[in-house]
Tab-separated table of C-alpha atoms and ligand atoms in Angstrom:
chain	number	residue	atom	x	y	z
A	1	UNK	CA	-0.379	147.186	131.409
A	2	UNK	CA	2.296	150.121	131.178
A	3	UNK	CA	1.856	153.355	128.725
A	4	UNK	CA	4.152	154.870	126.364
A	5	UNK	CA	4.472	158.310	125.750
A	6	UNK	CA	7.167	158.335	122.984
A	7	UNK	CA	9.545	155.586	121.984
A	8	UNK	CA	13.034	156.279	121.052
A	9	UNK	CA	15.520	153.695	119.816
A	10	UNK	CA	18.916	154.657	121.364
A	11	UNK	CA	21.673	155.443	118.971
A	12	UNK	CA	24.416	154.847	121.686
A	13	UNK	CA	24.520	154.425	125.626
A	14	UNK	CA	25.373	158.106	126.634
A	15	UNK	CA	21.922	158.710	124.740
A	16	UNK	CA	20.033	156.399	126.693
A	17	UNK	CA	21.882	157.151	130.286
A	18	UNK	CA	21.004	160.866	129.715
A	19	UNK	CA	17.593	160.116	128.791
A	20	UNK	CA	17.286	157.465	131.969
A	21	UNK	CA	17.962	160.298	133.938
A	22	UNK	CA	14.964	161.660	133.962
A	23	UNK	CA	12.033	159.856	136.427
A	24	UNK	CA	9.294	159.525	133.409
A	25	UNK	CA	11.660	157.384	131.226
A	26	UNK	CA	12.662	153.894	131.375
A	27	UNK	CA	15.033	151.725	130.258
A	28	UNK	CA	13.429	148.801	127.968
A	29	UNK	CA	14.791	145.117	128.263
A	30	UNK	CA	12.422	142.693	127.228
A	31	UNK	CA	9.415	144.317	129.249
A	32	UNK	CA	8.250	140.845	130.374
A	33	UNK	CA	8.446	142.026	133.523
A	34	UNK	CA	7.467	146.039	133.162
A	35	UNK	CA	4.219	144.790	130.833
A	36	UNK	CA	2.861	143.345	134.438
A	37	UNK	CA	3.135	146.999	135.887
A	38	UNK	CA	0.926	150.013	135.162
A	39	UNK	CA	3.918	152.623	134.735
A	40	UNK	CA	3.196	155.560	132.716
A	41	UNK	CA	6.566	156.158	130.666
A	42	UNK	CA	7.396	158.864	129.218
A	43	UNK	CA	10.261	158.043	126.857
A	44	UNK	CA	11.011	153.895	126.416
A	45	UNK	CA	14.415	153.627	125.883
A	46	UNK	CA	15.541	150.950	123.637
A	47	UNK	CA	18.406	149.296	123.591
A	48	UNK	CA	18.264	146.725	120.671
A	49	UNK	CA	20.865	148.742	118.186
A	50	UNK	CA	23.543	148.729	120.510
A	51	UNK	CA	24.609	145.443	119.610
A	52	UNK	CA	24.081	144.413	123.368
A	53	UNK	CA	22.718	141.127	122.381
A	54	UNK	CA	25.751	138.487	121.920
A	55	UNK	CA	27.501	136.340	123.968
A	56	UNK	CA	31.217	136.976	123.748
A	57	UNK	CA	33.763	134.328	125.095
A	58	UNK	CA	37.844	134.520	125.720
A	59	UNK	CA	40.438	132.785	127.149
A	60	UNK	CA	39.553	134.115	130.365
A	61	UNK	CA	35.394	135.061	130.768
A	62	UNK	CA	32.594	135.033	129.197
A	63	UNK	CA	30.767	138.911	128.369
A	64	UNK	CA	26.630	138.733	128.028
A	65	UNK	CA	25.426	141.811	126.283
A	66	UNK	CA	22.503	142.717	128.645
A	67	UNK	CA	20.199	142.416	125.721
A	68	UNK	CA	20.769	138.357	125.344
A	69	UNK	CA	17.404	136.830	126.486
A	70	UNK	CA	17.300	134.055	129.644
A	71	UNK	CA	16.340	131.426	126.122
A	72	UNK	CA	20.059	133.010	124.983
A	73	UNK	CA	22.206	131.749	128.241
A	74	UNK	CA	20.033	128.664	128.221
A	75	UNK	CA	21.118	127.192	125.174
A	76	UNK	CA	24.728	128.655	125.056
A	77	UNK	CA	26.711	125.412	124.603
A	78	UNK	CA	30.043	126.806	125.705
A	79	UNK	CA	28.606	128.798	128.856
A	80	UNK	CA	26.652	125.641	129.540
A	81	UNK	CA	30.122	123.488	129.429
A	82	UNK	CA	31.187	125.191	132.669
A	83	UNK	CA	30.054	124.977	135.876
A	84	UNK	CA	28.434	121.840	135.377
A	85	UNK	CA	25.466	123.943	133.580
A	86	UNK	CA	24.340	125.393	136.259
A	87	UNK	CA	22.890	128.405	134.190
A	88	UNK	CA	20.646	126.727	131.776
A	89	UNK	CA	19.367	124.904	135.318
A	90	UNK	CA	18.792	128.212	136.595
A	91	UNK	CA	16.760	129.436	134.215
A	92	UNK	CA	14.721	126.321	132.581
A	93	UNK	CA	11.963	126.305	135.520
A	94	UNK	CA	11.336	129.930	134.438
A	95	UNK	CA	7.792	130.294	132.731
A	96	UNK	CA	8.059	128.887	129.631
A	97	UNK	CA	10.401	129.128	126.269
A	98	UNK	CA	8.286	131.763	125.299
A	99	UNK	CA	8.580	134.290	128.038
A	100	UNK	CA	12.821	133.328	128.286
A	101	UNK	CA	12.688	134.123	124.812
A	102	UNK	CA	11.354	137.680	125.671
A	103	UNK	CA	13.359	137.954	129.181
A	104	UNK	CA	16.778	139.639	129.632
A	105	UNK	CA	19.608	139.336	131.372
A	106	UNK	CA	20.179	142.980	131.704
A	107	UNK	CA	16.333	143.553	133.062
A	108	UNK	CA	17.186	140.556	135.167
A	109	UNK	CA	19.997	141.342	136.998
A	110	UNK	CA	19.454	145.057	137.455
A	111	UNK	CA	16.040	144.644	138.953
A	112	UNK	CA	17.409	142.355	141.651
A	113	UNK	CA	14.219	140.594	142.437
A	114	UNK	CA	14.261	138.569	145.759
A	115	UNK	CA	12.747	135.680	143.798
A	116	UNK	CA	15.278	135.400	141.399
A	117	UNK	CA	16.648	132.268	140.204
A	118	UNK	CA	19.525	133.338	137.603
A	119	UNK	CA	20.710	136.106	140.565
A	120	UNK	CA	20.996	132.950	142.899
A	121	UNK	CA	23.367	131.208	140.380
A	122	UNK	CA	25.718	133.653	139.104
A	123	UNK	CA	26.268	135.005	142.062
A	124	UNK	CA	28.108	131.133	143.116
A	125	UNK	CA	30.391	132.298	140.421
A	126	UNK	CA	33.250	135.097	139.720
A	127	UNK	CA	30.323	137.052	138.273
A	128	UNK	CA	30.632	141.068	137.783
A	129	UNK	CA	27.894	143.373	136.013
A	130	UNK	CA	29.566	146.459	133.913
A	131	UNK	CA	27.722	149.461	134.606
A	132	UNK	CA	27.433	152.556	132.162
A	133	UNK	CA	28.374	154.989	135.036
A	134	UNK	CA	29.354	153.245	138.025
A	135	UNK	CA	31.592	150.426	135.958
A	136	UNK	CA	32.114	147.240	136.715
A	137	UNK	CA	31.329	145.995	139.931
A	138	UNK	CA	31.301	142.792	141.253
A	139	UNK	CA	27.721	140.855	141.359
A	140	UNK	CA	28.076	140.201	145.474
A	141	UNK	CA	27.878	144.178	145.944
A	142	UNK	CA	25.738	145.045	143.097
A	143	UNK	CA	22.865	142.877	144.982
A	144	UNK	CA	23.244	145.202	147.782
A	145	UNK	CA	23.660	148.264	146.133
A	146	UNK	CA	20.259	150.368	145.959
A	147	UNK	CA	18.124	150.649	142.454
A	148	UNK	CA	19.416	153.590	140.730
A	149	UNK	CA	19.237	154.966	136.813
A	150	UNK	CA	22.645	153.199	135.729
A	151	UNK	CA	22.544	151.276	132.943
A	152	UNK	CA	23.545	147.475	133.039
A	153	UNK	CA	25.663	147.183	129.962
A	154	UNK	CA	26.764	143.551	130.284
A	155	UNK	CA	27.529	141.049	132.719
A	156	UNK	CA	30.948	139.532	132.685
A	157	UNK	CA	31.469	135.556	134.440
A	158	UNK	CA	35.657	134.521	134.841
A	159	UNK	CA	36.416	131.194	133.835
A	160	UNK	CA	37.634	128.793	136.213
A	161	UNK	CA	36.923	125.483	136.826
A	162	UNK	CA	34.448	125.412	139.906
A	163	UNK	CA	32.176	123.301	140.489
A	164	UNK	CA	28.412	124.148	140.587
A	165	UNK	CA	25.180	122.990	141.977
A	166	UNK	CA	21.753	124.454	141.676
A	167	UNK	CA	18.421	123.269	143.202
A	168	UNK	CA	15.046	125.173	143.807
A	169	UNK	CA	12.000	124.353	145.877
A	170	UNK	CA	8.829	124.953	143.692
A	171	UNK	CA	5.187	124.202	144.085
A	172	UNK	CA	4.704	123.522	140.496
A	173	UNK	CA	7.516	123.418	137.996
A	174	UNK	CA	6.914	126.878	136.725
A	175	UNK	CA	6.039	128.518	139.740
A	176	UNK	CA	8.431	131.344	141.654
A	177	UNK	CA	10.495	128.839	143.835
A	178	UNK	CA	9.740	128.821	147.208
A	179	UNK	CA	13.760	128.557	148.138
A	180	UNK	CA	16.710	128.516	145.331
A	181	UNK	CA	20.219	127.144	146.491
A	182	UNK	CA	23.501	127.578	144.066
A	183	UNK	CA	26.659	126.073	145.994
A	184	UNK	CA	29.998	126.014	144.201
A	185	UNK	CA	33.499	124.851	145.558
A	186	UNK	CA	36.563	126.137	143.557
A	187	UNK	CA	40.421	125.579	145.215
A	188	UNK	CA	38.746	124.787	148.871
A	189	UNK	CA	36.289	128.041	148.543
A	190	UNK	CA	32.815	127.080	149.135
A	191	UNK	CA	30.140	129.908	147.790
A	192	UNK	CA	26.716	128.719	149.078
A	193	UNK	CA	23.908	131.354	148.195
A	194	UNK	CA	20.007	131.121	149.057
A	195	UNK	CA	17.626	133.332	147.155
A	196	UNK	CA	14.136	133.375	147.211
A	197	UNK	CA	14.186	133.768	151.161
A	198	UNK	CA	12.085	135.397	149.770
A	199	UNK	CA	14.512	138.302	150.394
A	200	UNK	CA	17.415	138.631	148.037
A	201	UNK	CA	19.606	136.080	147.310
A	202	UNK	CA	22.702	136.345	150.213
A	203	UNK	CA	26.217	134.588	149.471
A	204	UNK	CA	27.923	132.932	152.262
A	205	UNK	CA	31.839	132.476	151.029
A	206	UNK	CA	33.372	129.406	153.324
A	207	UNK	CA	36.730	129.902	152.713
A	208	UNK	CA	38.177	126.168	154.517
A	209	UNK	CA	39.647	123.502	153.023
A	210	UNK	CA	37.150	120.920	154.355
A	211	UNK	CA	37.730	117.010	153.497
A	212	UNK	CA	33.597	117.050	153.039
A	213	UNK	CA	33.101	113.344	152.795
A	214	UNK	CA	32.401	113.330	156.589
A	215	UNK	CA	29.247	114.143	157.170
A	216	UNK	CA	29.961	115.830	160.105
A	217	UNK	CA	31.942	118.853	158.865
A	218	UNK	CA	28.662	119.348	156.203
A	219	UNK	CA	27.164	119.440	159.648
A	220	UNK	CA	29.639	122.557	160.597
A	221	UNK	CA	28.612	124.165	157.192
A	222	UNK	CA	24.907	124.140	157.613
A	223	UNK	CA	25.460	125.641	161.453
A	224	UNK	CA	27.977	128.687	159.961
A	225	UNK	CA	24.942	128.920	157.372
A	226	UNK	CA	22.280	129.250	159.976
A	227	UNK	CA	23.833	131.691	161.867
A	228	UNK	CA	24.468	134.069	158.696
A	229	UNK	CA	21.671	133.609	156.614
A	230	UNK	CA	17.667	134.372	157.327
A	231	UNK	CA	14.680	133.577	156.391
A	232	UNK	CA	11.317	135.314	155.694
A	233	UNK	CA	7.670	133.882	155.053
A	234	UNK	CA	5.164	135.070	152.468
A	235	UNK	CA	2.495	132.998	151.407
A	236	UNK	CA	4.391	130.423	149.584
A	237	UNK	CA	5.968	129.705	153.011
A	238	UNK	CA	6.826	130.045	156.435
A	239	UNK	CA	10.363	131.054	157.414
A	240	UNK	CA	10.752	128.242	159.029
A	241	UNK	CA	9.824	126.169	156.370
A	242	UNK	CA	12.592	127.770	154.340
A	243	UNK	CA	14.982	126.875	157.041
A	244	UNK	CA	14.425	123.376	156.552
A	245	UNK	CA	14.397	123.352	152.960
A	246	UNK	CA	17.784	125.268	153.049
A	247	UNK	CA	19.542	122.635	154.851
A	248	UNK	CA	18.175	119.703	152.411
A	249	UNK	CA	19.130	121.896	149.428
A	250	UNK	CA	22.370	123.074	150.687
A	251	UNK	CA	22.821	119.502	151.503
A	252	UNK	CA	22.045	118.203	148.743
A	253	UNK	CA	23.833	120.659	146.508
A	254	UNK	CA	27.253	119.498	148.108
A	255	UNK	CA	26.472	115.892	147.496
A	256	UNK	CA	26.269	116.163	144.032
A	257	UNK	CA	29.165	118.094	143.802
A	258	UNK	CA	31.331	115.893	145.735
A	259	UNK	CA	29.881	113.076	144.042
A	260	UNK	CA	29.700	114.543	140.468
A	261	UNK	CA	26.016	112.982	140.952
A	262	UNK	CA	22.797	114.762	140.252
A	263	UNK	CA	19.878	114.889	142.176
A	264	UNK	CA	17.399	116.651	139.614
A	265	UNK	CA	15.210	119.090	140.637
B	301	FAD	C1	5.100	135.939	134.787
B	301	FAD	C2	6.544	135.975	135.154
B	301	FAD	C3	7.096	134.927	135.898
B	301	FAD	C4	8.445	134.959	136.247
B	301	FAD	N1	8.981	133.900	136.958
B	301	FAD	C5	10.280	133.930	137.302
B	301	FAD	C6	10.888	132.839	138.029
B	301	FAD	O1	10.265	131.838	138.364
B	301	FAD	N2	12.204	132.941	138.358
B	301	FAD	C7	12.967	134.039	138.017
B	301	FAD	O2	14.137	134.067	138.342
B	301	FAD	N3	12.432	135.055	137.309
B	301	FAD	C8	11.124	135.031	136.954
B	301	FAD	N4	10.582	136.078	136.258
B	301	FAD	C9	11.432	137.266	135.979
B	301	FAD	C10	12.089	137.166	134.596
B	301	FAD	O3	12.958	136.072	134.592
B	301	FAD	C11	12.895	138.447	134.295
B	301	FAD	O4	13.863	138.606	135.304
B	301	FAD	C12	12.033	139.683	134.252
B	301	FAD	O5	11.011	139.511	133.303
B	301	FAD	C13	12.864	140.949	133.907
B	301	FAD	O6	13.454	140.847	132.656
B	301	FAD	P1	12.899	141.730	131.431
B	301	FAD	O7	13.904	141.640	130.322
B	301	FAD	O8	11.502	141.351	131.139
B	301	FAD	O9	12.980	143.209	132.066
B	301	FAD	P2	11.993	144.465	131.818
B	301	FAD	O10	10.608	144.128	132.251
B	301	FAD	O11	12.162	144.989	130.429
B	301	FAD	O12	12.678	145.493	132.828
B	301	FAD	C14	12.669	145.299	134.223
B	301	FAD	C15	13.353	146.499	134.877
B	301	FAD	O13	14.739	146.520	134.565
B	301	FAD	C16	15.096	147.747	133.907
B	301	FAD	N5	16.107	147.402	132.894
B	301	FAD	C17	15.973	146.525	131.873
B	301	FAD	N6	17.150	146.381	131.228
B	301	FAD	C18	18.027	147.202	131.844
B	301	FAD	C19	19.413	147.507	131.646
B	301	FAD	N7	20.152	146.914	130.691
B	301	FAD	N8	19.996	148.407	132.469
B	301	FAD	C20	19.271	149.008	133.464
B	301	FAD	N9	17.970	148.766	133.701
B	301	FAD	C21	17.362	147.863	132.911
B	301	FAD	C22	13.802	148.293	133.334
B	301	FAD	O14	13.853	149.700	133.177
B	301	FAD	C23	12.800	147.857	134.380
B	301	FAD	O15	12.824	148.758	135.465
B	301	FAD	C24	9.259	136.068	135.861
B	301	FAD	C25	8.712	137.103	135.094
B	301	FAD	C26	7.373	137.069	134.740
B	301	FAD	C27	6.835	138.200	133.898
């Protein structure tokens, strides 16, 4: 269980990035996560008046204040209308309603956990996070780019008309998966990511106008795969095991996609 010195409710974001500055103080999101540490804060830095919590949607994106919950992009109906709702799928093995209904997207995406199911989606699609000092910057480098006291203001996913699939190994349903595969194809572009490797997620981008109903050429897209993307073991499994999962998943991810099938989860 963390400690809190002093609690301060932020009255805009050049309060809290000044404040974040400093080692002692953190940045609050929905502290599901943080509540499992045993940090000593100094100043908790809340976000919740910044009006950081909506979902905003154009012609052309969709903005997610990083205060919306994982229970918020879950039951979105127009973010779940694209990308054959690949985000509620991402998130509905986590927990339970009750911890998504505590859980943030900002806290979520900043911390970059290797285990992360929602990182392993978005990052399929034309996903960006907008950063309070270092702007916005697309999701494929922010997963690279090493923890520092920025503040994740929102996260920002273009509109096209890709299509998704998303599939996790797990031992039990609500369980950290074991291996989570998002593959999306948009104008002959094939994303394919694996996360829970159980390093970060990694994005292969496949940029060939395959015909995929021949097997074979899936074939050639699970050997470019192999040679690009490892795998680690911990004690949910071998990385070798992870291997083999990869290849059903990835495989499995295409079918449905050129099938507009669905193989569950
Ligand atoms: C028991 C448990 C099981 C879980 N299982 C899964 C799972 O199976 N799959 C999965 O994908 N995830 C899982 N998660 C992770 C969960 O989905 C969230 O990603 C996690 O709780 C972080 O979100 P939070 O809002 O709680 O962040 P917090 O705990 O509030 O914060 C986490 C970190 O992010 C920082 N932070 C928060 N918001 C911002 C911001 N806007 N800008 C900058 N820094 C910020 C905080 O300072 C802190 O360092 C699990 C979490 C728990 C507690």
């Amino acid at each position: 269980m963390f400690t809190i010195d002093n609690y301060v409710m932020a009255e805009n974001l050049e309060e809290a990035y000044s404040l974040n500055q400093n080692r002692r103080n953190v940045i609050l999101g929905g502290t599901m996560w943080l509540r499992l540490g045993r940090k000593k804060i100094g100043k908790a830095i809340d976000l919740s008046s910044l009006g950081l919590n909506n979902i905003e949607e154009d012609d052309e994106k969709f903005t997610i204040g990083c205060m919306c919950t994982l229970r918020n992009i879950e039951t979105n109906k127009s973010l779940n209308k694209y990308f054959n709702g690949i985000i509620a799928k991402s998130v509905n093995n986590i927990v339970g309603v009750q911890l998504r209904n505590g859980a943030t997207i900002g806290g979520t995406l900043f911390s970059r956990f290797g285990f992360s199911d929602v990182l392993t989606a978005l990052l399929s699609l034309d996903t960006y996070v907008n950063l309070y000092k270092g702007g916005i910057v697309p999701l494929s480098d922010f997963v690279n780019m090493p923890l520092d006291n920025d503040i994740l203001i929102n996260v920002i996913i273009k509109k096209d008309s890709r299509r998704a699939s998303y599939l996790t190994h797990r031992k039990s349903s609500s369980d950290l998966p074991v291996l989570a595969c998002a593959v999306s194809n948009y104008d002959g572009e094939w994303n394919v990511v694996l996360g829970a490797r159980p390093m970060k997620a990694k994005l292969i981008n496949i940029k060939k106008n395959y015909n995929l109903t021949k097997d074979d050429v899936v074939e050639e897209m699970l050997e470019i795969i192999k040679q690009n993307i490892g795998f680690g073991s911990n004690y949910r499994g071998s990385g070798k095991y992870r291997q083999i999962l990869a290849e059903v998943l990835v495989r499995r991810n295409i079918d449905e996609i050129i099938s507009g099938g669905n193989h569950g989860n």
